[in-house]
Amino acid sequence: MPTSATHYPNAPKIQPIARHTLAVIVDNEPGVLARIAGLFSGRGYNIESLTVSETEHEKHISRITVVTSGTANVIEQIKAHLDRLVPVHRVVDLTLQGEALERELALVKVVGKGDHRVEAMRLAAAFGARTLDASLTSFVFELTGSTEEIERFIKLMTVVGLTEVSRTGIAAMSRGPEAM
């Protein structure tokens, strides 16, 4: 008599957790962002990055870019829940559309003198960061790039006197001629 390795032969396979970038087109009205954030928190989903801006002024349409992680089933649940919200026009999983363009902006304040000051300027130049403010003891740099590039820059600046960081979160768009 054959035996099964498990008592549950139809047990689901373990799914990997993956990071997904979702673009959500919504009506620009009070409370929309709170409803979307509430949807995530109410179901125990984490938002890793969130950016919002009006994209069509005359139509009062905004684009919300949400970065979250989960199994394929969880991501599908999130998209289904978002699609059911009244102010949502459409939800696009940019991760499934291929390599989306993703950028983030960071403002980084570094305080230091002497060699630390010189090293901060050298690192900023190597990363292509712009100097927005400079004094005899501090700099504020602006860097636009991938999340990984921003993380590397911040880690290196920590050694030379990083004191403050402000980040925008991810703005993303699919490649190619098709619009959302």
PDB file of C-alpha atoms in Angstrom, residues 22-161:
ATOM      1  CA  LEU A  22       1.926  48.931  -7.561  1.00  0.00           C
ATOM      2  CA  ALA A  23       0.694  52.024  -9.391  1.00  0.00           C
ATOM      3  CA  VAL A  24      -2.803  53.024  -8.292  1.00  0.00           C
ATOM      4  CA  ILE A  25      -4.800  55.671 -10.177  1.00  0.00           C
ATOM      5  CA  VAL A  26      -7.366  57.358  -7.910  1.00  0.00           C
ATOM      6  CA  ASP A  27      -9.683  60.344  -7.694  1.00  0.00           C
ATOM      7  CA  ASN A  28      -7.895  63.161  -5.898  1.00  0.00           C
ATOM      8  CA  GLU A  29     -10.322  63.664  -3.035  1.00  0.00           C
ATOM      9  CA  PRO A  30     -10.039  63.931   0.746  1.00  0.00           C
ATOM     10  CA  GLY A  31      -9.546  60.640   2.565  1.00  0.00           C
ATOM     11  CA  VAL A  32      -8.375  58.503  -0.382  1.00  0.00           C
ATOM     12  CA  LEU A  33      -4.865  58.034   0.958  1.00  0.00           C
ATOM     13  CA  ALA A  34      -6.211  57.229   4.425  1.00  0.00           C
ATOM     14  CA  ARG A  35      -8.536  54.593   2.949  1.00  0.00           C
ATOM     15  CA  ILE A  36      -5.713  52.947   1.018  1.00  0.00           C
ATOM     16  CA  ALA A  37      -3.348  53.028   4.009  1.00  0.00           C
ATOM     17  CA  GLY A  38      -6.175  51.668   6.166  1.00  0.00           C
ATOM     18  CA  LEU A  39      -6.703  48.806   3.735  1.00  0.00           C
ATOM     19  CA  PHE A  40      -3.055  47.790   4.173  1.00  0.00           C
ATOM     20  CA  SER A  41      -2.919  48.200   7.952  1.00  0.00           C
ATOM     21  CA  GLY A  42      -6.313  46.588   8.533  1.00  0.00           C
ATOM     22  CA  ARG A  43      -5.167  43.410   6.824  1.00  0.00           C
ATOM     23  CA  GLY A  44      -1.645  43.377   8.243  1.00  0.00           C
ATOM     24  CA  TYR A  45       0.129  44.238   4.987  1.00  0.00           C
ATOM     25  CA  ASN A  46       3.222  46.418   5.145  1.00  0.00           C
ATOM     26  CA  ILE A  47       3.863  49.473   2.980  1.00  0.00           C
ATOM     27  CA  GLU A  48       7.607  49.763   2.304  1.00  0.00           C
ATOM     28  CA  SER A  49       7.320  52.947   0.231  1.00  0.00           C
ATOM     29  CA  LEU A  50       4.439  55.276  -0.613  1.00  0.00           C
ATOM     30  CA  THR A  51       4.364  58.286  -2.928  1.00  0.00           C
ATOM     31  CA  VAL A  52       1.351  60.308  -4.011  1.00  0.00           C
ATOM     32  CA  SER A  53       0.852  63.195  -6.395  1.00  0.00           C
ATOM     33  CA  GLU A  54      -1.845  64.648  -8.582  1.00  0.00           C
ATOM     34  CA  THR A  55      -1.041  63.744 -12.189  1.00  0.00           C
ATOM     35  CA  GLU A  56      -4.051  65.140 -14.080  1.00  0.00           C
ATOM     36  CA  HIS A  57      -5.082  68.477 -12.587  1.00  0.00           C
ATOM     37  CA  GLU A  58      -8.236  69.084 -14.673  1.00  0.00           C
ATOM     38  CA  LYS A  59      -9.590  65.580 -13.991  1.00  0.00           C
ATOM     39  CA  HIS A  60      -8.489  65.608 -10.304  1.00  0.00           C
ATOM     40  CA  ILE A  61      -6.656  62.305 -10.742  1.00  0.00           C
ATOM     41  CA  SER A  62      -3.713  61.233  -8.572  1.00  0.00           C
ATOM     42  CA  ARG A  63      -1.197  58.429  -8.858  1.00  0.00           C
ATOM     43  CA  ILE A  64      -0.202  56.489  -5.773  1.00  0.00           C
ATOM     44  CA  THR A  65       2.890  54.314  -5.996  1.00  0.00           C
ATOM     45  CA  VAL A  66       3.013  51.638  -3.306  1.00  0.00           C
ATOM     46  CA  VAL A  67       5.875  49.237  -2.716  1.00  0.00           C
ATOM     47  CA  THR A  68       4.964  46.172  -0.675  1.00  0.00           C
ATOM     48  CA  SER A  69       6.097  42.580  -0.228  1.00  0.00           C
ATOM     49  CA  GLY A  70       4.230  39.313  -0.065  1.00  0.00           C
ATOM     50  CA  THR A  71       3.596  35.971  -1.653  1.00  0.00           C
ATOM     51  CA  ALA A  72       1.898  35.870  -5.049  1.00  0.00           C
ATOM     52  CA  ASN A  73      -1.422  35.157  -3.309  1.00  0.00           C
ATOM     53  CA  VAL A  74      -1.025  38.096  -0.923  1.00  0.00           C
ATOM     54  CA  ILE A  75      -0.148  40.497  -3.767  1.00  0.00           C
ATOM     55  CA  GLU A  76      -3.227  39.333  -5.693  1.00  0.00           C
ATOM     56  CA  GLN A  77      -5.372  39.919  -2.583  1.00  0.00           C
ATOM     57  CA  ILE A  78      -3.940  43.423  -2.170  1.00  0.00           C
ATOM     58  CA  LYS A  79      -4.657  44.276  -5.814  1.00  0.00           C
ATOM     59  CA  ALA A  80      -8.202  42.865  -5.564  1.00  0.00           C
ATOM     60  CA  HIS A  81      -8.911  44.869  -2.387  1.00  0.00           C
ATOM     61  CA  LEU A  82      -7.528  48.061  -3.983  1.00  0.00           C
ATOM     62  CA  ASP A  83      -9.624  47.512  -7.131  1.00  0.00           C
ATOM     63  CA  ARG A  84     -12.796  47.383  -5.010  1.00  0.00           C
ATOM     64  CA  LEU A  85     -12.244  50.784  -3.384  1.00  0.00           C
ATOM     65  CA  VAL A  86     -14.610  53.376  -4.887  1.00  0.00           C
ATOM     66  CA  PRO A  87     -12.100  56.152  -5.704  1.00  0.00           C
ATOM     67  CA  VAL A  88      -9.681  53.701  -7.420  1.00  0.00           C
ATOM     68  CA  HIS A  89      -9.745  53.749 -11.225  1.00  0.00           C
ATOM     69  CA  ARG A  90      -7.108  51.093 -11.832  1.00  0.00           C
ATOM     70  CA  VAL A  91      -4.278  49.159 -10.215  1.00  0.00           C
ATOM     71  CA  VAL A  92      -1.210  48.088 -12.193  1.00  0.00           C
ATOM     72  CA  ASP A  93       1.487  45.775 -10.835  1.00  0.00           C
ATOM     73  CA  LEU A  94       4.571  47.327 -12.426  1.00  0.00           C
ATOM     74  CA  THR A  95       6.666  44.394 -11.211  1.00  0.00           C
ATOM     75  CA  LEU A  96       4.711  41.987 -13.443  1.00  0.00           C
ATOM     76  CA  GLN A  97       5.067  44.293 -16.464  1.00  0.00           C
ATOM     77  CA  GLY A  98       8.822  43.823 -16.493  1.00  0.00           C
ATOM     78  CA  GLU A  99      11.680  45.965 -15.296  1.00  0.00           C
ATOM     79  CA  ALA A 100       9.944  49.187 -14.303  1.00  0.00           C
ATOM     80  CA  LEU A 101      11.928  52.382 -13.944  1.00  0.00           C
ATOM     81  CA  GLU A 102      12.158  53.221 -10.250  1.00  0.00           C
ATOM     82  CA  ARG A 103      13.772  56.304  -8.747  1.00  0.00           C
ATOM     83  CA  GLU A 104      13.946  57.886  -5.346  1.00  0.00           C
ATOM     84  CA  LEU A 105      15.158  61.288  -4.184  1.00  0.00           C
ATOM     85  CA  ALA A 106      17.120  61.786  -0.975  1.00  0.00           C
ATOM     86  CA  LEU A 107      18.318  64.893   0.832  1.00  0.00           C
ATOM     87  CA  VAL A 108      21.351  64.034   2.959  1.00  0.00           C
ATOM     88  CA  LYS A 109      22.922  66.329   5.565  1.00  0.00           C
ATOM     89  CA  VAL A 110      26.562  65.744   6.476  1.00  0.00           C
ATOM     90  CA  VAL A 111      28.446  67.630   9.193  1.00  0.00           C
ATOM     91  CA  GLY A 112      32.218  67.523   9.378  1.00  0.00           C
ATOM     92  CA  LYS A 113      35.517  69.340   9.140  1.00  0.00           C
ATOM     93  CA  GLY A 114      38.899  68.682   7.563  1.00  0.00           C
ATOM     94  CA  ASP A 115      39.334  65.252   5.998  1.00  0.00           C
ATOM     95  CA  HIS A 116      35.692  64.293   6.601  1.00  0.00           C
ATOM     96  CA  ARG A 117      34.557  67.361   4.691  1.00  0.00           C
ATOM     97  CA  VAL A 118      36.850  66.528   1.754  1.00  0.00           C
ATOM     98  CA  GLU A 119      35.736  62.891   1.755  1.00  0.00           C
ATOM     99  CA  ALA A 120      32.044  63.896   1.819  1.00  0.00           C
ATOM    100  CA  MET A 121      32.576  66.078  -1.269  1.00  0.00           C
ATOM    101  CA  ARG A 122      34.504  63.300  -3.035  1.00  0.00           C
ATOM    102  CA  LEU A 123      31.777  60.722  -2.345  1.00  0.00           C
ATOM    103  CA  ALA A 124      29.031  63.124  -3.420  1.00  0.00           C
ATOM    104  CA  ALA A 125      30.842  63.729  -6.714  1.00  0.00           C
ATOM    105  CA  ALA A 126      31.332  59.979  -7.249  1.00  0.00           C
ATOM    106  CA  PHE A 127      27.592  59.380  -6.810  1.00  0.00           C
ATOM    107  CA  GLY A 128      26.573  62.406  -8.887  1.00  0.00           C
ATOM    108  CA  ALA A 129      24.907  64.122  -5.917  1.00  0.00           C
ATOM    109  CA  ARG A 130      24.214  67.853  -6.142  1.00  0.00           C
ATOM    110  CA  THR A 131      25.234  70.183  -3.331  1.00  0.00           C
ATOM    111  CA  LEU A 132      22.142  72.159  -2.295  1.00  0.00           C
ATOM    112  CA  ASP A 133      23.636  73.879   0.729  1.00  0.00           C
ATOM    113  CA  ALA A 134      27.157  74.307   2.022  1.00  0.00           C
ATOM    114  CA  SER A 135      28.610  75.978   5.089  1.00  0.00           C
ATOM    115  CA  LEU A 136      32.007  75.763   6.762  1.00  0.00           C
ATOM    116  CA  THR A 137      30.835  72.741   8.766  1.00  0.00           C
ATOM    117  CA  SER A 138      28.012  71.088   6.796  1.00  0.00           C
ATOM    118  CA  PHE A 139      26.576  70.076   3.424  1.00  0.00           C
ATOM    119  CA  VAL A 140      23.135  69.126   2.189  1.00  0.00           C
ATOM    120  CA  PHE A 141      23.311  66.834  -0.832  1.00  0.00           C
ATOM    121  CA  GLU A 142      20.536  65.844  -3.240  1.00  0.00           C
ATOM    122  CA  LEU A 143      20.748  62.404  -4.816  1.00  0.00           C
ATOM    123  CA  THR A 144      18.333  60.774  -7.235  1.00  0.00           C
ATOM    124  CA  GLY A 145      18.689  57.099  -8.041  1.00  0.00           C
ATOM    125  CA  SER A 146      17.609  53.558  -7.311  1.00  0.00           C
ATOM    126  CA  THR A 147      16.833  52.587  -3.733  1.00  0.00           C
ATOM    127  CA  GLU A 148      20.009  50.508  -3.658  1.00  0.00           C
ATOM    128  CA  GLU A 149      22.134  53.474  -4.799  1.00  0.00           C
ATOM    129  CA  ILE A 150      20.557  55.737  -2.169  1.00  0.00           C
ATOM    130  CA  GLU A 151      21.232  53.102   0.509  1.00  0.00           C
ATOM    131  CA  ARG A 152      24.908  52.817  -0.515  1.00  0.00           C
ATOM    132  CA  PHE A 153      25.326  56.609  -0.463  1.00  0.00           C
ATOM    133  CA  ILE A 154      23.762  56.899   3.005  1.00  0.00           C
ATOM    134  CA  LYS A 155      25.924  54.058   4.354  1.00  0.00           C
ATOM    135  CA  LEU A 156      29.116  55.727   3.084  1.00  0.00           C
ATOM    136  CA  MET A 157      28.076  59.163   4.363  1.00  0.00           C
ATOM    137  CA  THR A 158      27.497  57.690   7.834  1.00  0.00           C
ATOM    138  CA  VAL A 159      31.267  57.295   8.163  1.00  0.00           C
ATOM    139  CA  VAL A 160      32.000  60.970   7.324  1.00  0.00           C
ATOM    140  CA  GLY A 161      29.333  62.653   9.466  1.00  0.00           C
TER     141      GLY A 161
END
